[in-house]
PDB file of C-alpha atoms in Angstrom:
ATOM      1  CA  UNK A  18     246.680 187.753 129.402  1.00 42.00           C
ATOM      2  CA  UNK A  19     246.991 186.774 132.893  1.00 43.00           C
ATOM      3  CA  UNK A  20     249.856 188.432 135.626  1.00 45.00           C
ATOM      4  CA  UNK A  21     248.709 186.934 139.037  1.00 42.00           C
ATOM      5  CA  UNK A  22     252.132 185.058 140.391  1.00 46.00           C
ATOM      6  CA  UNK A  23     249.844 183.681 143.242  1.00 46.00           C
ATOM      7  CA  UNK A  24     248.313 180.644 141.465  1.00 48.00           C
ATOM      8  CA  UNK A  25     246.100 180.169 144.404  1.00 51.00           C
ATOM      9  CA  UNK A  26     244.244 182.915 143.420  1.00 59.00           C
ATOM     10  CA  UNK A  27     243.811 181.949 139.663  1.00 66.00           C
ATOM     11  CA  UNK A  28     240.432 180.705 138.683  1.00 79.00           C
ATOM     12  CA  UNK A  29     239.724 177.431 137.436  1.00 81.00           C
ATOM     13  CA  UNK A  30     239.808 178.502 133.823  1.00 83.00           C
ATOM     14  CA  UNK A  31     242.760 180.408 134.489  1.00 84.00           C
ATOM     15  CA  UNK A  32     244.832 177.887 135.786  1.00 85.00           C
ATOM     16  CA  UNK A  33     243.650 175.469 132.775  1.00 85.00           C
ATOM     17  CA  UNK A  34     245.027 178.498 130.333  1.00 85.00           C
ATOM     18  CA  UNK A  35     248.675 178.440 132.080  1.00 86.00           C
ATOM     19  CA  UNK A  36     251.289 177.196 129.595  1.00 85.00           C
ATOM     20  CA  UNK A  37     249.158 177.103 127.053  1.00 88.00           C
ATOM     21  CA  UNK A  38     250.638 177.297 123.394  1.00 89.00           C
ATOM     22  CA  UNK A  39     248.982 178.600 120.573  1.00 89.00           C
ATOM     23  CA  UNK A  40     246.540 176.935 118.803  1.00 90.00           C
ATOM     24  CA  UNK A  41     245.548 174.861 121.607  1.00 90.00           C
ATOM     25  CA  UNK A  42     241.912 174.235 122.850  1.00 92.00           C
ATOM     26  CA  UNK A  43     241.611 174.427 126.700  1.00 89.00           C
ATOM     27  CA  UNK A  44     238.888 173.305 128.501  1.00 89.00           C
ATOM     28  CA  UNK A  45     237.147 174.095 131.877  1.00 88.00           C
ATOM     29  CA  UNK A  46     234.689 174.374 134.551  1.00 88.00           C
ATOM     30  CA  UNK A  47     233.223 177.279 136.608  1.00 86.00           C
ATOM     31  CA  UNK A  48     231.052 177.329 139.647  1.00 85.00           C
ATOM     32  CA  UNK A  49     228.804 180.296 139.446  1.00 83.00           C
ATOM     33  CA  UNK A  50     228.332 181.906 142.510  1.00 85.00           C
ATOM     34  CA  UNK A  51     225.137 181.659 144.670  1.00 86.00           C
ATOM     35  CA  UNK A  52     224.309 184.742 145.390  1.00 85.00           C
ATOM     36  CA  UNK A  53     223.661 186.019 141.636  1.00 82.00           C
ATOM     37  CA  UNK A  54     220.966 188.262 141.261  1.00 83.00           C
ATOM     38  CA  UNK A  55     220.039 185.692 138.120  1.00 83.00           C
ATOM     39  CA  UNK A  56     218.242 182.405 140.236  1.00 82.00           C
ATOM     40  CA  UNK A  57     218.363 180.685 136.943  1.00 83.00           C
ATOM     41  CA  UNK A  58     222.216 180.811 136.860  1.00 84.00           C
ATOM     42  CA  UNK A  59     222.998 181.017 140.822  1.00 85.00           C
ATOM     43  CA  UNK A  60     225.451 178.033 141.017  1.00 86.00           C
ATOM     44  CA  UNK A  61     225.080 177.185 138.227  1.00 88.00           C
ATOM     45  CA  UNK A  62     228.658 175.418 135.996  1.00 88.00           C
ATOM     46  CA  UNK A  63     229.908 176.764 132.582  1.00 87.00           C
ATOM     47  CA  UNK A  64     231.488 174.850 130.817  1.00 89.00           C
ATOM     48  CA  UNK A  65     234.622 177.026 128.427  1.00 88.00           C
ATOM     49  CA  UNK A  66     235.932 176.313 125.378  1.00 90.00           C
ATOM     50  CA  UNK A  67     239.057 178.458 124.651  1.00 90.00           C
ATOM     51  CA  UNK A  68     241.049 178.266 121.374  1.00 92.00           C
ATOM     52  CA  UNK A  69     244.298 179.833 122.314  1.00 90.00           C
ATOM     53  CA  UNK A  70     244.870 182.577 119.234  1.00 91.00           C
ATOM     54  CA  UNK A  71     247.950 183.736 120.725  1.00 89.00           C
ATOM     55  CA  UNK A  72     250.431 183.946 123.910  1.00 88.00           C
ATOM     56  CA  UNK A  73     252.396 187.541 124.915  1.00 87.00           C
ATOM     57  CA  UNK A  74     255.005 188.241 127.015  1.00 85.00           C
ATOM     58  CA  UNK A  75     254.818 191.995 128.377  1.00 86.00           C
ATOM     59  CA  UNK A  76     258.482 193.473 128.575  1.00 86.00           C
ATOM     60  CA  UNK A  77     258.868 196.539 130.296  1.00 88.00           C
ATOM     61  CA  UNK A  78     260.831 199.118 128.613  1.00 88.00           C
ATOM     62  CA  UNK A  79     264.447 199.677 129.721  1.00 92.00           C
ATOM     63  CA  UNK A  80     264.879 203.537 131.058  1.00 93.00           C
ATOM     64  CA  UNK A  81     267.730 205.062 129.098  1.00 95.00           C
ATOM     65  CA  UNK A  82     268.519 207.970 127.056  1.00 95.00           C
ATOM     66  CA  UNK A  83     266.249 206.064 124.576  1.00 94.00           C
ATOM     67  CA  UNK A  84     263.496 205.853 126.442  1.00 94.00           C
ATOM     68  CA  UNK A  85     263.377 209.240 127.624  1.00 94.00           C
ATOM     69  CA  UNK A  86     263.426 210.794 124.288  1.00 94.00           C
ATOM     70  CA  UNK A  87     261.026 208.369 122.254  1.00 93.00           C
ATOM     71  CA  UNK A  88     258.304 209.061 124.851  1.00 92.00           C
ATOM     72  CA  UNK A  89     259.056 211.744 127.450  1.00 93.00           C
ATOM     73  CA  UNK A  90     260.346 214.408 124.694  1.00 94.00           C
ATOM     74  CA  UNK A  91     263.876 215.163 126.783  1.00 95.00           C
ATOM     75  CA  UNK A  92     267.675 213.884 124.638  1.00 95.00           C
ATOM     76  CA  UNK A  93     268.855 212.458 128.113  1.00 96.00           C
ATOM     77  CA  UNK A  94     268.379 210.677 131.534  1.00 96.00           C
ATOM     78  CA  UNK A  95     270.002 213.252 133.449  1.00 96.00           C
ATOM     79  CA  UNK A  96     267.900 216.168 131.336  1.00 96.00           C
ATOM     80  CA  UNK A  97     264.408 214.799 132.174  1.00 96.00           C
ATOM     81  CA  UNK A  98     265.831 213.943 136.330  1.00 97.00           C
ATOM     82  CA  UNK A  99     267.448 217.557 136.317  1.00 97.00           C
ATOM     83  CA  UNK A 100     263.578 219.021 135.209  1.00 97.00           C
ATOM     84  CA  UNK A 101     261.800 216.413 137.681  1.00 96.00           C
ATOM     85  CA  UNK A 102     263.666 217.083 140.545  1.00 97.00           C
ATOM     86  CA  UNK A 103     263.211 221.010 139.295  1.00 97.00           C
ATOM     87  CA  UNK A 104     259.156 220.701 139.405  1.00 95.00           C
ATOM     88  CA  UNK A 105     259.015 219.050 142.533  1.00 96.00           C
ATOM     89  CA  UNK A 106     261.399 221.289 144.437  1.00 96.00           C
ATOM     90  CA  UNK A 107     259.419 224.573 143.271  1.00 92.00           C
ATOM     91  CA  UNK A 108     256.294 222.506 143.817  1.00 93.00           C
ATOM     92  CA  UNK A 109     257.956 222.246 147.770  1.00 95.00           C
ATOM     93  CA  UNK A 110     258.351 225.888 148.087  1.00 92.00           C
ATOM     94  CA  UNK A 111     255.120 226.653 146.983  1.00 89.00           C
ATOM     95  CA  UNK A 112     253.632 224.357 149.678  1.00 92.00           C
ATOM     96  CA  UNK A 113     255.719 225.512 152.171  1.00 91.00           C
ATOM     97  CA  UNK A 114     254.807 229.246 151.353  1.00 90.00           C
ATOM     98  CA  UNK A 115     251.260 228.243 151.058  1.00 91.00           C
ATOM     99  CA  UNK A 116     251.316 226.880 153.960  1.00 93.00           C
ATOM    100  CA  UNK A 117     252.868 229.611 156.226  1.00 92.00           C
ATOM    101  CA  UNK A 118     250.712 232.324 154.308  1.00 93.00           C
ATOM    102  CA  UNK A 119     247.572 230.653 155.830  1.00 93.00           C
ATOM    103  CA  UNK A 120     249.177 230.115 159.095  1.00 93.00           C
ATOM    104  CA  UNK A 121     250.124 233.805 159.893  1.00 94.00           C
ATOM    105  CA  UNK A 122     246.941 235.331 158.197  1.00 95.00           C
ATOM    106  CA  UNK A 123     244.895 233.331 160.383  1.00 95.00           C
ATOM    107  CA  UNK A 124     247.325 234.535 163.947  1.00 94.00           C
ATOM    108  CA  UNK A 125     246.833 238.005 162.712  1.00 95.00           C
ATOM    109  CA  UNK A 126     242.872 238.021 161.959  1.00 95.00           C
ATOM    110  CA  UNK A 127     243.254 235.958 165.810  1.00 95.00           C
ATOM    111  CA  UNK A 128     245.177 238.287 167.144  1.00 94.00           C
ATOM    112  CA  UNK A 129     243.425 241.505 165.812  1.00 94.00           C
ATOM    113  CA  UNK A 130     240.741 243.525 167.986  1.00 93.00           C
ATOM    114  CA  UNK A 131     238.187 245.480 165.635  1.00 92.00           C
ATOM    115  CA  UNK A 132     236.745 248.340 167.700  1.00 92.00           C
ATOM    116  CA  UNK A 133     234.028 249.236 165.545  1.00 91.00           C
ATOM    117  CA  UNK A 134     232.569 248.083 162.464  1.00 91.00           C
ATOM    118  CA  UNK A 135     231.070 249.435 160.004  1.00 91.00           C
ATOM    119  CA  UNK A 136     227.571 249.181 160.113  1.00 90.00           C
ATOM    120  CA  UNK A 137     226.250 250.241 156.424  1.00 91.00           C
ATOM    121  CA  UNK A 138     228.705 247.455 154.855  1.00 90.00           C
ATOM    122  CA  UNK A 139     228.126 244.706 157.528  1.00 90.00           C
ATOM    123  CA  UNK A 140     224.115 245.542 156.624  1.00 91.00           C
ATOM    124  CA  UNK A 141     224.369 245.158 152.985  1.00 92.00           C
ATOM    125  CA  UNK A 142     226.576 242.117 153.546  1.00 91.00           C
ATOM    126  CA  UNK A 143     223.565 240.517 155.869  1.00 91.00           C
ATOM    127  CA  UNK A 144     220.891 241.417 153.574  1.00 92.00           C
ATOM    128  CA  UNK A 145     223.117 239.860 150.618  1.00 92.00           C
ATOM    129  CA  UNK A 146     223.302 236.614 152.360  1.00 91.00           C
ATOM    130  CA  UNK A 147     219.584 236.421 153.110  1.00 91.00           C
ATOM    131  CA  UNK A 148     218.596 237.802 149.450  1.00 93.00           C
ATOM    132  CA  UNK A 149     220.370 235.112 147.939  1.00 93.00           C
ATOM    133  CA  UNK A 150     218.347 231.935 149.620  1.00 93.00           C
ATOM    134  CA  UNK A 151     215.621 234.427 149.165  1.00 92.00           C
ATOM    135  CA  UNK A 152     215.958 234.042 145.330  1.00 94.00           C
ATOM    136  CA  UNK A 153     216.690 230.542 145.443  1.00 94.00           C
ATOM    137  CA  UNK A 154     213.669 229.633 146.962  1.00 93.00           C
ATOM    138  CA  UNK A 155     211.349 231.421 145.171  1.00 93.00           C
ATOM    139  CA  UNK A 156     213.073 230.038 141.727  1.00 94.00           C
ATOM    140  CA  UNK A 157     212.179 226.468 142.948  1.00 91.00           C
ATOM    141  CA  UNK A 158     209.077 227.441 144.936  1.00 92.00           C
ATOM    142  CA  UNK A 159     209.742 226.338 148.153  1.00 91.00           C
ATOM    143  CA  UNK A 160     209.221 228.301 151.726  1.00 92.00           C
ATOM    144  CA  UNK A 161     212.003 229.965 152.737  1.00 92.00           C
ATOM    145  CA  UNK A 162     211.715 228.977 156.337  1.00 91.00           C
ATOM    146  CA  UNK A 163     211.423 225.508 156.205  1.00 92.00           C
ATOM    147  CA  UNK A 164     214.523 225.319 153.434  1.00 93.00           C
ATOM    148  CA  UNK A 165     216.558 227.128 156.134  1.00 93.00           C
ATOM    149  CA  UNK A 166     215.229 224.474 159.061  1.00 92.00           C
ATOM    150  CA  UNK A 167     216.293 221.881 156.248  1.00 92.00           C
ATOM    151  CA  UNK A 168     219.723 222.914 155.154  1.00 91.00           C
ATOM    152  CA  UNK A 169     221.208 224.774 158.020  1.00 91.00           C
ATOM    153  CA  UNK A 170     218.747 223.676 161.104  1.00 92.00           C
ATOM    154  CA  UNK A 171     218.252 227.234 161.853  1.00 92.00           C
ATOM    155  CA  UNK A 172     215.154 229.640 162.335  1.00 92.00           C
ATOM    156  CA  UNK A 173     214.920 232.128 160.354  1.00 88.00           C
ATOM    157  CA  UNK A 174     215.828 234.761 163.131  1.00 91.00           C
ATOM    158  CA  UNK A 175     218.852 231.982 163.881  1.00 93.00           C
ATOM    159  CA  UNK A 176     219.679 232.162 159.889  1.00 92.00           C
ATOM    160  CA  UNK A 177     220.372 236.376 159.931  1.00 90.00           C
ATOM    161  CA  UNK A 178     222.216 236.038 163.591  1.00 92.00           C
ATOM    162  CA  UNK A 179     224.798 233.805 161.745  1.00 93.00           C
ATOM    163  CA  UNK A 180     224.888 235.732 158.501  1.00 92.00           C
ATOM    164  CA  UNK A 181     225.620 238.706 160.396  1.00 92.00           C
ATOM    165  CA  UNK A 182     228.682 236.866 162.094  1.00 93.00           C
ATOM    166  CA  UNK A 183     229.422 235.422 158.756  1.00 92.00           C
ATOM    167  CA  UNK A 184     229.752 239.509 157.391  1.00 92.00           C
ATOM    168  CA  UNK A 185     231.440 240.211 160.795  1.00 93.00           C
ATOM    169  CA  UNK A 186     234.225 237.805 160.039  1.00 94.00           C
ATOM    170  CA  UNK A 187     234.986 238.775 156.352  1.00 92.00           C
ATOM    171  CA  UNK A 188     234.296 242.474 157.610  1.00 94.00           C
ATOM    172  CA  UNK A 189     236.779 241.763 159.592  1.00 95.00           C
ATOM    173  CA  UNK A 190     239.791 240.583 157.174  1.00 95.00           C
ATOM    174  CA  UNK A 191     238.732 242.714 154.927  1.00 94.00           C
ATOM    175  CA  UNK A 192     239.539 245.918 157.281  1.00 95.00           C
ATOM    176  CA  UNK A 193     242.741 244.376 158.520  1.00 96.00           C
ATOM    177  CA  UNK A 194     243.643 244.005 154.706  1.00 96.00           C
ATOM    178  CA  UNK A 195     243.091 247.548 153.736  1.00 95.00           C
ATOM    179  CA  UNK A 196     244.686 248.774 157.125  1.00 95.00           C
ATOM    180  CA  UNK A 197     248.002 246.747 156.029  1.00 96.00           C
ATOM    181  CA  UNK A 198     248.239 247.609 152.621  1.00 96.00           C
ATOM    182  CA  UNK A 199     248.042 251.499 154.119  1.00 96.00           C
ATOM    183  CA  UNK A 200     250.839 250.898 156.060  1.00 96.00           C
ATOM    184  CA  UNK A 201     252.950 249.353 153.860  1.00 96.00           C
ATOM    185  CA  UNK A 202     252.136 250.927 150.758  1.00 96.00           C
ATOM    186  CA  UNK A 203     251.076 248.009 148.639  1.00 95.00           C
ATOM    187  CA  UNK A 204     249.996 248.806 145.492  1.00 93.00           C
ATOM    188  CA  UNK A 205     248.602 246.995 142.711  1.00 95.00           C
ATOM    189  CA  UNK A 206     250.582 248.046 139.346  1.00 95.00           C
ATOM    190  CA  UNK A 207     250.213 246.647 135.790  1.00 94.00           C
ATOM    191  CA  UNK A 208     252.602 244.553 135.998  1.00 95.00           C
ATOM    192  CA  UNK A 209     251.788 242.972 139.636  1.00 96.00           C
ATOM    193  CA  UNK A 210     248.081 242.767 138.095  1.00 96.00           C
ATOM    194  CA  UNK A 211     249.183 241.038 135.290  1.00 95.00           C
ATOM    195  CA  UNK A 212     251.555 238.220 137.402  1.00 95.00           C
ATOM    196  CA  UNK A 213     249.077 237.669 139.734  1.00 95.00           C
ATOM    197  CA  UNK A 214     245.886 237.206 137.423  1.00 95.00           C
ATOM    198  CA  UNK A 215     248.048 235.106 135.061  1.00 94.00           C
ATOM    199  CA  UNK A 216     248.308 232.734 137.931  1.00 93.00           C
ATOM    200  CA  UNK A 217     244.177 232.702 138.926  1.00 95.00           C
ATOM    201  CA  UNK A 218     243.731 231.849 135.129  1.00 96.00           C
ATOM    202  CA  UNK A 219     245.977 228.461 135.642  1.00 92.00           C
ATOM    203  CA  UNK A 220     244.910 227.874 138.666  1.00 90.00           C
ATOM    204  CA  UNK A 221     241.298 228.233 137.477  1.00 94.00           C
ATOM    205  CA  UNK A 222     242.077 225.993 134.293  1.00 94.00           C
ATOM    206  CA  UNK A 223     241.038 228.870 132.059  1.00 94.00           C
ATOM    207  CA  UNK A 224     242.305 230.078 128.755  1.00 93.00           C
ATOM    208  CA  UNK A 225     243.278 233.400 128.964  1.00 94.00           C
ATOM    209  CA  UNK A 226     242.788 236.542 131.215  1.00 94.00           C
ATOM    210  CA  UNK A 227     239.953 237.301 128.965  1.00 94.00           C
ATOM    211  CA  UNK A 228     238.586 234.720 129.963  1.00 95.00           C
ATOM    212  CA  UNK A 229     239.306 235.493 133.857  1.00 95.00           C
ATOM    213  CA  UNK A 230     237.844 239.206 133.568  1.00 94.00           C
ATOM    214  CA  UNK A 231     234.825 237.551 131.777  1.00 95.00           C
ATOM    215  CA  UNK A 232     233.661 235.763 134.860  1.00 93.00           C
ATOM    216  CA  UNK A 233     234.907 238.074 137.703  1.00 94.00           C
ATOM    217  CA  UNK A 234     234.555 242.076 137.601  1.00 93.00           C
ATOM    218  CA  UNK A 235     238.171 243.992 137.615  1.00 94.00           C
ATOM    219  CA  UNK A 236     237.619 245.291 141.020  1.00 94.00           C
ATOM    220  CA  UNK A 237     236.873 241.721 142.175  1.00 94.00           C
ATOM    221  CA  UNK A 238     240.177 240.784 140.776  1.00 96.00           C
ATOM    222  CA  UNK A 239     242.004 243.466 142.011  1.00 96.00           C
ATOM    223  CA  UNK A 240     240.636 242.887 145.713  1.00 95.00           C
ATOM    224  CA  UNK A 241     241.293 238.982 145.318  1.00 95.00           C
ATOM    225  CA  UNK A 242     245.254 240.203 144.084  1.00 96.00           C
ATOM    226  CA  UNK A 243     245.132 242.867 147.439  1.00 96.00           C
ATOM    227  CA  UNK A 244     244.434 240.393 149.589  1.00 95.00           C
ATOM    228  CA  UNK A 245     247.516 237.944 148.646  1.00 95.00           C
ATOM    229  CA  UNK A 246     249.873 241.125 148.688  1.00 96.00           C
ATOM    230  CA  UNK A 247     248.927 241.769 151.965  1.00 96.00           C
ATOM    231  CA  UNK A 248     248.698 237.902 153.295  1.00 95.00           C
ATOM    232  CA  UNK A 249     252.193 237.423 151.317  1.00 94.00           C
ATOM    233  CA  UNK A 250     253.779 240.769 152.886  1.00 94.00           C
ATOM    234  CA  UNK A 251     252.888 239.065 156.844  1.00 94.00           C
ATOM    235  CA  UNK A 252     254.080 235.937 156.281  1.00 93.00           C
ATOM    236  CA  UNK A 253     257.378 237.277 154.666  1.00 91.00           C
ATOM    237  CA  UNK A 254     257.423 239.484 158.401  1.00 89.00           C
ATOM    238  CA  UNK A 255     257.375 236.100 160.150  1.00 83.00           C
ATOM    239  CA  UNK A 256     259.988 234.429 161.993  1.00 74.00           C
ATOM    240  CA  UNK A 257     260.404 231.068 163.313  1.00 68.00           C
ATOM    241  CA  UNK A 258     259.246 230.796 166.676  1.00 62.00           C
ATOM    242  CA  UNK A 259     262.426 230.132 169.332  1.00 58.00           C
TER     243      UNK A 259
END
């Protein structure tokens, strides 16, 4: 079945197969193109030989109560509009909360001075960071230093001065975190853990919170939960700028 309206851009064999009936036999010609990787067939002409089984008309369904209910499981029109325009309004607001979430975390890690940090925890963050190309290039045998000149263009002495900026930045919204949820007493209850780790399991597209726990430690959870109290509580502080 054929749907171009622009019969300039029909093939040859195309156009022979408009208004055909069936039964008929329609023949036609087709220039092979030159630049076939086959040299045998490069412009080469087949010759077709259609017998025309049968001709279909496609008729697009009208959208009515009928409609609606036969294949989008809702009685009316107005029930499956009223749940659309539902889903995409929440869908809005999320967006739009999503987006001003990321906007005033990222003023407020800006905008915060850290006097000191601590040392211990920015160490054992470094050290991670190094241990884990470590590993990975002694699982596929490779030298260390020339995988970091490879994938990051850094010396190895270039390679720790970044991963210890790299722990100075998390360091970083990690203490503002903690200091925030101190001052505004942000807890994480049962029922907060439960709302808030139901949504990483359908974000996640996993099965159950089983599942979730199964893949991240409880503490990881809890600290991933933390943080969007925290990042939630500034942005709900915010106010439009004048």
């Amino acid at each position: 079945m054929c749907n171009i309206k622009d019969n300039d851009r029909l093939s040859d064999v195309e156009k022979a197969l408009l208004g055909s009936k069936a039964g008929a036999v329609v023949e036609a010609d087709r220039q092979l193109s030159d630049s076939l990787s086959d040299k045998a067939l490069a412009g080469k002409t087949v010759h077709y030989e259609i017998t025309v089984t049968g001709v279909y008309e496609t008729v697009p369904p009208t959208y009515n109560d009928i409609f609606v209910k036969a294949y989008l499981g809702f009685d009316t029109t107005a029930d499956y509009e009223a749940t659309v325009r539902e889903t995409l309004e929440k869908a809005a607001e999320s967006n739009v909360m999503t987006a001003k979430v990321m906007q005033c975390w990222a003023q407020v890690v800006e905008n915060t001075e850290v006097i000191r940090y601590p040392e211990k925890e920015m160490n054992q963050i470094v050290n991670q960071l190094v241990a884990d190309v470590e590993a990975y290039t002694q699982s596929v045998g490779i030298n260390m230093n020339e995988y970091i000149q490879i994938r990051y263009g850094m010396t190895e002495e270039e390679f720790r001065a970044n991963a210890a900026e790299l722990a100075q930045n998390q360091m970083k919204e990690e203490m503002i975190t903690y200091a925030i949820a101190r001052a505004e007493k942000l807890k994480i209850t049962s029922a907060v853990y439960e709302e808030y780790a139901q949504t990483y399991v359908t974000n996640m597209g996993l099965a159950s919170l089983d599942e979730l726990e199964s893949v991240y430690a409880k503490e990881a959870i809890c600290e991933g939960i933390l943080g969007d109290l925290v990042k939630e509580c500034v942005a709900n502080y915010a106010v439009p700028a004048n």
